[in-house]
Amino acid sequence: MTTTTIAPEPAGPAAVRRRERPVPAPIPFGRIAGIELRKMFDTRSGFWLMASLVVLSLAATAATIIFVDADNLDYEGFASAWGIPMSVILPMIAVLAVTSEWSARSALTTFTLVPGRGRVIGAKAVVTALVGVAAIAVAALVGAVGYLGVATVMDLDPVWNLSFAELARVTLASEIGMFMGFMLGMLFRNSPAAIVAYFVYALVLPTVSSALASTNTWWAEHATWFDLNWATMNLYTEMTDKMWAQLGVAGLIWLIIPTLVGLRLVLRSEVK
Amino acid sequence: MIQIDALSKRYGGFTAVDDVTFTAEPGRVTGFLGPNGAGKSTTMRILVGLTDPSSGSAHLLGRHFSQLPNPGREVGVLLDASAQHGGRTGREILTLAARTMGLPKSRVAETLERVSLTEEEAGRRVRNYSLGMRQRLGIATALIGDPEVLILDEPANGLDPAGIRWMRDLLRGFADDGGTVLLSSHLLHEIEVIADDIVVIGNGHIVAQGTKQELLASGETYARTGDPTSLGRALQRAGYTAEITTEGAVRSDADLATVGQIAFDAGLVLTELRAADGAGLEEMFLQLTAETQRDHLQTPEREAA
């Protein structure tokens, strides 16, 4: 057996220095939200995912300027150009905001520093929603600046045919996509599984639904009540009260109920 | 102060933790010793609220972990040094912890220095860290809030001998300042060197607990006398084991006082009487866990305890 120096005998209870410690203040929600926002940017992959939002809105604006005839150029054209990359990237950001904790297992640290898992998930939901709004705002701004630049250079009269209400609806459509990603992230707590599930949700189900609609007249008439993608697409048009109700029903089925299940899983399941 | 009362965790028909009760006292380093899969990590996860127990309770500083308003300021936790996003730098991970706890920024650099991670290393991404560096970073995360209690799962894994010595000194100092330390290990030597109190777990059950001295005292006794055969026979008559070593001494499972008394009663002069060499924790550990270990080599939960 090798020899080791003998550690000194522990001091008796009387000699133990009693440290008077004030009970620390609870962690405010704003601080948790700040941390969660920082975590979205502080890895290389996270940073580039966020940067890609800016890069893509620049690219979409440039592409619109290059490929659309000057006569047909209007602001709505810019908006639909950046809308497509946004609708892909934003839900991914939402998925990863949740799943990266589990895939990288950093949840072990996160939930030992903030045991109220609901507060962490709430903070993630808030900052994810804010990122969505900020991304749309940046894209709208980049598009506007680009359009204004082109209009000045080519001496056009800019057509600002995107009302604030329309922009708000487009933002809501993006937020619904992010909500979907966030919910699937909570359900699966695994990045690849949740991303695949998102594409099933966003691409496969609508295809199945429209195939069904082409053969079944009842479904063709009523699908908007049950097909979230269909109901969400209406946001890009003028919304009637009925359309809002359809969006609500479809959202309840495809978003709210699975979110409750996902929340329960996140709050109760073992973190390993 | 950590109190664990009648804690059990069942997964279907498998019991990972079975009626575990022990206390880790302030001012002392409590070693939680057991082979892999014995239930150490599960117990520690329950302690910090990451796993719900099936029954029983775990309290820290008199409260359940979830009732701590800012846990990092009272309880430092390191469960798995590898459980970090590999894309973050060491400094970033520590900064996130410091900010969550509401600590000044300066604490990050101080703590990095305390665990001997250099500026350059702190700026590297964790995916490029060795296990030893991850352990240091994990210990830094546990220490940064200046807690009263430390809970460390296998903290010495991946540390070199100098690193283990560093950690021993660090934990010793922490306990001497009135802190409570609970650390787990499957490496016996580590626990023997670091801990004051030892809790041994095998297959979810506590198989032994006590101070290090108490547990080590249950080893064998080594005695020298002019007539080893007579002493050996006297011991055997009294119901103890006795064997004569190659150097002509007697080795017995009777404790020191008993051997002394038996030699005295037999009128034998002892020239040496002491705890036998090699009666270390290792033998005790292997003995205590041997039977329980054999039953369930294939446990449903393959946890890297």
Short mmCIF file of C-alpha atoms in Angstrom, two decimals, chain A:
data_model
loop_
_atom_site.label_atom_id
_atom_site.label_comp_id
_atom_site.label_asym_id
_atom_site.label_seq_id
_atom_site.Cartn_x
_atom_site.Cartn_y
_atom_site.Cartn_z
CA MET A 1 0.00 0.00 0.00
CA THR A 2 1.31 3.44 -0.84
CA THR A 3 1.62 5.98 1.90
CA THR A 4 -0.25 9.22 1.92
CA THR A 5 -0.12 12.10 4.29
CA ILE A 6 -2.77 11.82 6.91
CA ALA A 7 -5.42 14.45 6.62
CA PRO A 8 -5.81 16.39 9.87
CA GLU A 9 -8.58 15.27 12.16
CA PRO A 10 -11.75 17.23 11.52
CA ALA A 11 -12.41 19.91 14.04
CA GLY A 12 -15.05 19.10 16.61
CA PRO A 13 -18.53 20.55 16.26
CA ALA A 14 -17.74 23.33 18.70
CA ALA A 15 -14.78 24.45 16.63
CA VAL A 16 -16.73 24.43 13.36
CA ARG A 17 -16.99 27.99 12.27
CA ARG A 18 -20.65 28.88 12.32
CA ARG A 19 -21.24 30.95 9.29
CA GLU A 20 -24.22 33.21 9.66
CA ARG A 21 -25.68 33.33 6.23
CA PRO A 22 -28.59 35.37 5.05
CA VAL A 23 -31.08 33.44 2.92
CA PRO A 24 -30.44 34.60 -0.65
CA ALA A 25 -33.15 36.43 -2.57
CA PRO A 26 -35.13 34.38 -5.10
CA ILE A 27 -33.96 34.52 -8.70
CA PRO A 28 -36.10 37.03 -10.62
CA PHE A 29 -37.79 35.86 -13.81
CA GLY A 30 -36.14 38.60 -15.87
CA ARG A 31 -32.73 37.27 -14.96
CA ILE A 32 -33.65 33.76 -16.07
CA ALA A 33 -35.00 35.15 -19.34
CA GLY A 34 -31.75 37.07 -19.84
CA ILE A 35 -29.74 33.89 -19.30
CA GLU A 36 -31.91 31.93 -21.71
CA LEU A 37 -31.52 34.63 -24.36
CA ARG A 38 -27.75 34.57 -23.88
CA LYS A 39 -27.72 30.79 -24.27
CA MET A 40 -29.29 31.16 -27.71
CA PHE A 41 -26.28 33.12 -28.93
CA ASP A 42 -23.30 31.85 -26.98
CA THR A 43 -22.48 28.74 -28.99
CA ARG A 44 -21.10 28.85 -32.49
CA SER A 45 -24.12 27.00 -33.89
CA GLY A 46 -26.56 29.19 -31.99
CA PHE A 47 -24.80 32.33 -33.11
CA TRP A 48 -24.86 31.38 -36.77
CA LEU A 49 -28.48 30.28 -36.57
CA MET A 50 -29.32 33.76 -35.31
CA ALA A 51 -26.98 35.41 -37.80
CA SER A 52 -28.59 33.43 -40.61
CA LEU A 53 -31.84 35.30 -39.95
CA VAL A 54 -30.11 38.56 -40.78
CA VAL A 55 -28.11 37.08 -43.65
CA LEU A 56 -31.22 35.53 -45.20
CA SER A 57 -33.28 38.69 -44.95
CA LEU A 58 -30.43 40.50 -46.73
CA ALA A 59 -30.29 37.75 -49.34
CA ALA A 60 -34.06 37.74 -49.82
CA THR A 61 -34.08 41.51 -50.28
CA ALA A 62 -31.21 41.34 -52.77
CA ALA A 63 -32.90 38.52 -54.69
CA THR A 64 -36.14 40.48 -54.90
CA ILE A 65 -34.31 43.50 -56.25
CA ILE A 66 -32.43 41.42 -58.82
CA PHE A 67 -35.16 39.09 -60.05
CA VAL A 68 -38.38 41.09 -59.88
CA ASP A 69 -39.20 43.53 -62.69
CA ALA A 70 -39.01 47.14 -61.61
CA ASP A 71 -42.62 47.61 -62.71
CA ASN A 72 -43.89 44.82 -60.49
CA LEU A 73 -41.77 45.76 -57.49
CA ASP A 74 -43.79 46.44 -54.36
CA TYR A 75 -43.15 46.05 -50.66
CA GLU A 76 -45.31 42.95 -50.40
CA GLY A 77 -42.95 41.26 -52.84
CA PHE A 78 -40.10 41.84 -50.39
CA ALA A 79 -42.18 40.54 -47.52
CA SER A 80 -43.02 37.27 -49.25
CA ALA A 81 -39.35 36.82 -50.18
CA TRP A 82 -38.07 36.93 -46.58
CA GLY A 83 -41.12 35.11 -45.29
CA ILE A 84 -39.96 31.75 -46.65
CA PRO A 85 -36.53 31.46 -45.00
CA MET A 86 -38.05 32.84 -41.76
CA SER A 87 -40.70 30.14 -41.72
CA VAL A 88 -37.95 27.48 -41.81
CA ILE A 89 -35.35 28.97 -39.46
CA LEU A 90 -37.55 30.40 -36.71
CA PRO A 91 -39.15 27.06 -35.78
CA MET A 92 -35.68 25.48 -35.68
CA ILE A 93 -34.61 28.15 -33.20
CA ALA A 94 -37.65 27.31 -31.09
CA VAL A 95 -36.96 23.56 -31.23
CA LEU A 96 -33.32 23.96 -30.25
CA ALA A 97 -34.10 26.42 -27.45
CA VAL A 98 -35.71 23.50 -25.66
CA THR A 99 -33.98 20.38 -26.93
CA SER A 100 -30.37 21.54 -26.68
CA GLU A 101 -30.66 21.39 -22.89
CA TRP A 102 -31.44 17.71 -23.13
CA SER A 103 -29.27 16.80 -26.10
CA ALA A 104 -26.23 18.49 -24.54
CA ARG A 105 -27.44 17.45 -21.07
CA SER A 106 -26.86 20.97 -19.79
CA ALA A 107 -30.35 20.62 -18.24
CA LEU A 108 -28.52 18.98 -15.35
CA THR A 109 -26.89 22.31 -14.52
CA THR A 110 -29.80 24.50 -15.57
CA PHE A 111 -32.32 22.76 -13.33
CA THR A 112 -29.99 22.52 -10.35
CA LEU A 113 -29.45 26.29 -10.53
CA VAL A 114 -33.17 26.97 -11.10
CA PRO A 115 -35.20 24.04 -9.72
CA GLY A 116 -38.49 25.56 -10.90
CA ARG A 117 -38.45 23.99 -14.34
CA GLY A 118 -41.65 25.82 -15.26
CA ARG A 119 -39.84 29.14 -14.81
CA VAL A 120 -36.99 28.07 -17.10
CA ILE A 121 -39.42 26.83 -19.77
CA GLY A 122 -41.49 30.00 -19.38
CA ALA A 123 -38.35 32.11 -19.83
CA LYS A 124 -37.40 30.13 -22.91
CA ALA A 125 -40.90 30.59 -24.35
CA VAL A 126 -40.80 34.35 -23.78
CA VAL A 127 -37.37 34.89 -25.33
CA THR A 128 -38.21 32.56 -28.24
CA ALA A 129 -41.34 34.59 -28.98
CA LEU A 130 -39.33 37.82 -28.75
CA VAL A 131 -36.68 36.48 -31.11
CA GLY A 132 -39.48 35.71 -33.58
CA VAL A 133 -40.83 39.27 -33.40
CA ALA A 134 -37.33 40.75 -33.62
CA ALA A 135 -36.49 38.59 -36.65
CA ILE A 136 -39.60 39.78 -38.50
CA ALA A 137 -38.83 43.37 -37.54
CA VAL A 138 -35.27 43.08 -38.84
CA ALA A 139 -36.45 41.46 -42.07
CA ALA A 140 -39.14 44.10 -42.55
CA LEU A 141 -36.58 46.81 -41.94
CA VAL A 142 -33.98 45.31 -44.28
CA GLY A 143 -36.66 44.91 -46.94
CA ALA A 144 -37.83 48.48 -46.50
CA VAL A 145 -34.32 49.91 -46.66
CA GLY A 146 -33.54 47.79 -49.73
CA TYR A 147 -36.75 48.81 -51.43
CA LEU A 148 -36.21 52.47 -50.62
CA GLY A 149 -32.66 52.24 -51.98
CA VAL A 150 -33.79 50.68 -55.23
CA ALA A 151 -36.67 53.10 -55.57
CA THR A 152 -34.31 56.04 -55.15
CA VAL A 153 -31.72 54.71 -57.57
CA MET A 154 -34.27 53.73 -60.23
CA ASP A 155 -36.48 56.73 -59.52
CA LEU A 156 -39.58 54.65 -58.74
CA ASP A 157 -42.54 55.54 -56.63
CA PRO A 158 -42.41 52.98 -53.79
CA VAL A 159 -45.62 51.00 -53.23
CA TRP A 160 -46.05 50.37 -49.49
CA ASN A 161 -48.80 47.82 -49.83
CA LEU A 162 -48.23 45.92 -46.61
CA SER A 163 -50.40 47.28 -43.82
CA PHE A 164 -49.45 47.04 -40.20
CA ALA A 165 -52.32 44.59 -39.66
CA GLU A 166 -50.94 42.38 -42.41
CA LEU A 167 -47.48 42.52 -40.95
CA ALA A 168 -48.92 41.61 -37.55
CA ARG A 169 -50.70 38.61 -39.06
CA VAL A 170 -47.53 37.47 -40.82
CA THR A 171 -45.72 37.78 -37.48
CA LEU A 172 -48.43 35.73 -35.82
CA ALA A 173 -48.06 33.05 -38.50
CA SER A 174 -44.31 32.89 -37.76
CA GLU A 175 -44.99 32.71 -34.03
CA ILE A 176 -47.35 29.78 -34.62
CA GLY A 177 -44.54 28.00 -36.45
CA MET A 178 -42.23 28.70 -33.52
CA PHE A 179 -44.86 27.55 -31.05
CA MET A 180 -45.06 24.28 -33.01
CA GLY A 181 -41.29 23.86 -32.78
CA PHE A 182 -41.25 24.71 -29.08
CA MET A 183 -44.04 22.26 -28.33
CA LEU A 184 -42.35 19.45 -30.27
CA GLY A 185 -39.11 20.25 -28.47
CA MET A 186 -40.85 19.73 -25.13
CA LEU A 187 -42.53 16.53 -26.31
CA PHE A 188 -39.35 14.92 -27.61
CA ARG A 189 -36.56 16.64 -25.67
CA ASN A 190 -34.16 15.46 -28.34
CA SER A 191 -32.97 17.70 -31.19
CA PRO A 192 -33.05 15.33 -34.20
CA ALA A 193 -36.37 13.75 -33.19
CA ALA A 194 -38.04 17.12 -32.64
CA ILE A 195 -36.73 18.55 -35.92
CA VAL A 196 -37.97 15.53 -37.86
CA ALA A 197 -41.31 15.79 -36.07
CA TYR A 198 -41.50 19.45 -37.03
CA PHE A 199 -41.09 18.66 -40.70
CA VAL A 200 -43.73 15.95 -40.45
CA TYR A 201 -45.98 18.57 -38.84
CA ALA A 202 -45.20 21.33 -41.31
CA LEU A 203 -44.71 19.41 -44.56
CA VAL A 204 -46.07 15.86 -44.42
CA LEU A 205 -49.38 16.49 -42.66
CA PRO A 206 -50.44 19.35 -44.98
CA THR A 207 -49.65 17.16 -48.01
CA VAL A 208 -51.76 14.34 -46.60
CA SER A 209 -54.50 16.80 -45.78
CA SER A 210 -54.64 18.30 -49.25
CA ALA A 211 -54.55 14.84 -50.83
CA LEU A 212 -57.51 13.95 -48.67
CA ALA A 213 -59.27 17.17 -49.55
CA SER A 214 -59.00 16.41 -53.27
CA THR A 215 -60.84 13.12 -52.86
CA ASN A 216 -63.18 13.87 -49.97
CA THR A 217 -65.55 16.82 -50.25
CA TRP A 218 -66.43 16.89 -46.55
CA TRP A 219 -62.75 17.29 -45.66
CA ALA A 220 -62.25 19.86 -48.41
CA GLU A 221 -64.96 22.00 -46.80
CA HIS A 222 -64.10 21.46 -43.15
CA ALA A 223 -60.35 20.83 -43.08
CA THR A 224 -59.54 24.38 -41.95
CA TRP A 225 -61.10 23.52 -38.59
CA PHE A 226 -58.66 20.65 -38.09
CA ASP A 227 -55.66 21.48 -40.25
CA LEU A 228 -53.45 23.96 -38.45
CA ASN A 229 -51.29 24.73 -41.49
CA TRP A 230 -54.33 25.48 -43.58
CA ALA A 231 -55.83 27.64 -40.86
CA THR A 232 -52.49 29.46 -40.46
CA MET A 233 -52.15 30.08 -44.21
CA ASN A 234 -55.33 32.15 -43.97
CA LEU A 235 -53.35 34.67 -41.93
CA TYR A 236 -51.72 35.74 -45.19
CA THR A 237 -55.16 36.83 -46.46
CA GLU A 238 -57.91 38.91 -44.93
CA MET A 239 -59.13 37.01 -41.89
CA THR A 240 -62.86 36.57 -41.29
CA ASP A 241 -64.26 35.79 -37.84
CA LYS A 242 -64.84 32.24 -38.99
CA MET A 243 -61.17 31.95 -39.98
CA TRP A 244 -60.10 33.15 -36.56
CA ALA A 245 -62.37 30.56 -34.98
CA GLN A 246 -60.91 27.88 -37.23
CA LEU A 247 -57.41 28.95 -36.27
CA GLY A 248 -58.42 28.72 -32.61
CA VAL A 249 -59.86 25.22 -32.93
CA ALA A 250 -56.98 23.86 -35.00
CA GLY A 251 -54.52 25.53 -32.60
CA LEU A 252 -56.22 23.94 -29.62
CA ILE A 253 -55.90 20.49 -31.16
CA TRP A 254 -52.40 20.75 -32.61
CA LEU A 255 -50.71 23.20 -30.26
CA ILE A 256 -52.38 23.69 -26.90
CA ILE A 257 -53.17 20.07 -26.04
CA PRO A 258 -49.76 18.68 -27.04
CA THR A 259 -48.15 21.61 -25.20
CA LEU A 260 -49.87 20.55 -21.99
CA VAL A 261 -48.57 17.02 -22.48
CA GLY A 262 -45.09 18.34 -23.26
CA LEU A 263 -45.10 20.61 -20.23
CA ARG A 264 -46.01 17.73 -17.99
CA LEU A 265 -43.17 15.67 -19.44
CA VAL A 266 -40.69 18.51 -18.99
CA LEU A 267 -41.77 19.25 -15.44
CA ARG A 268 -42.01 15.68 -14.21
CA SER A 269 -39.58 13.56 -16.15
CA GLU A 270 -36.22 12.60 -14.78
CA VAL A 271 -33.27 14.72 -15.88
CA LYS A 272 -30.23 12.54 -16.47
#
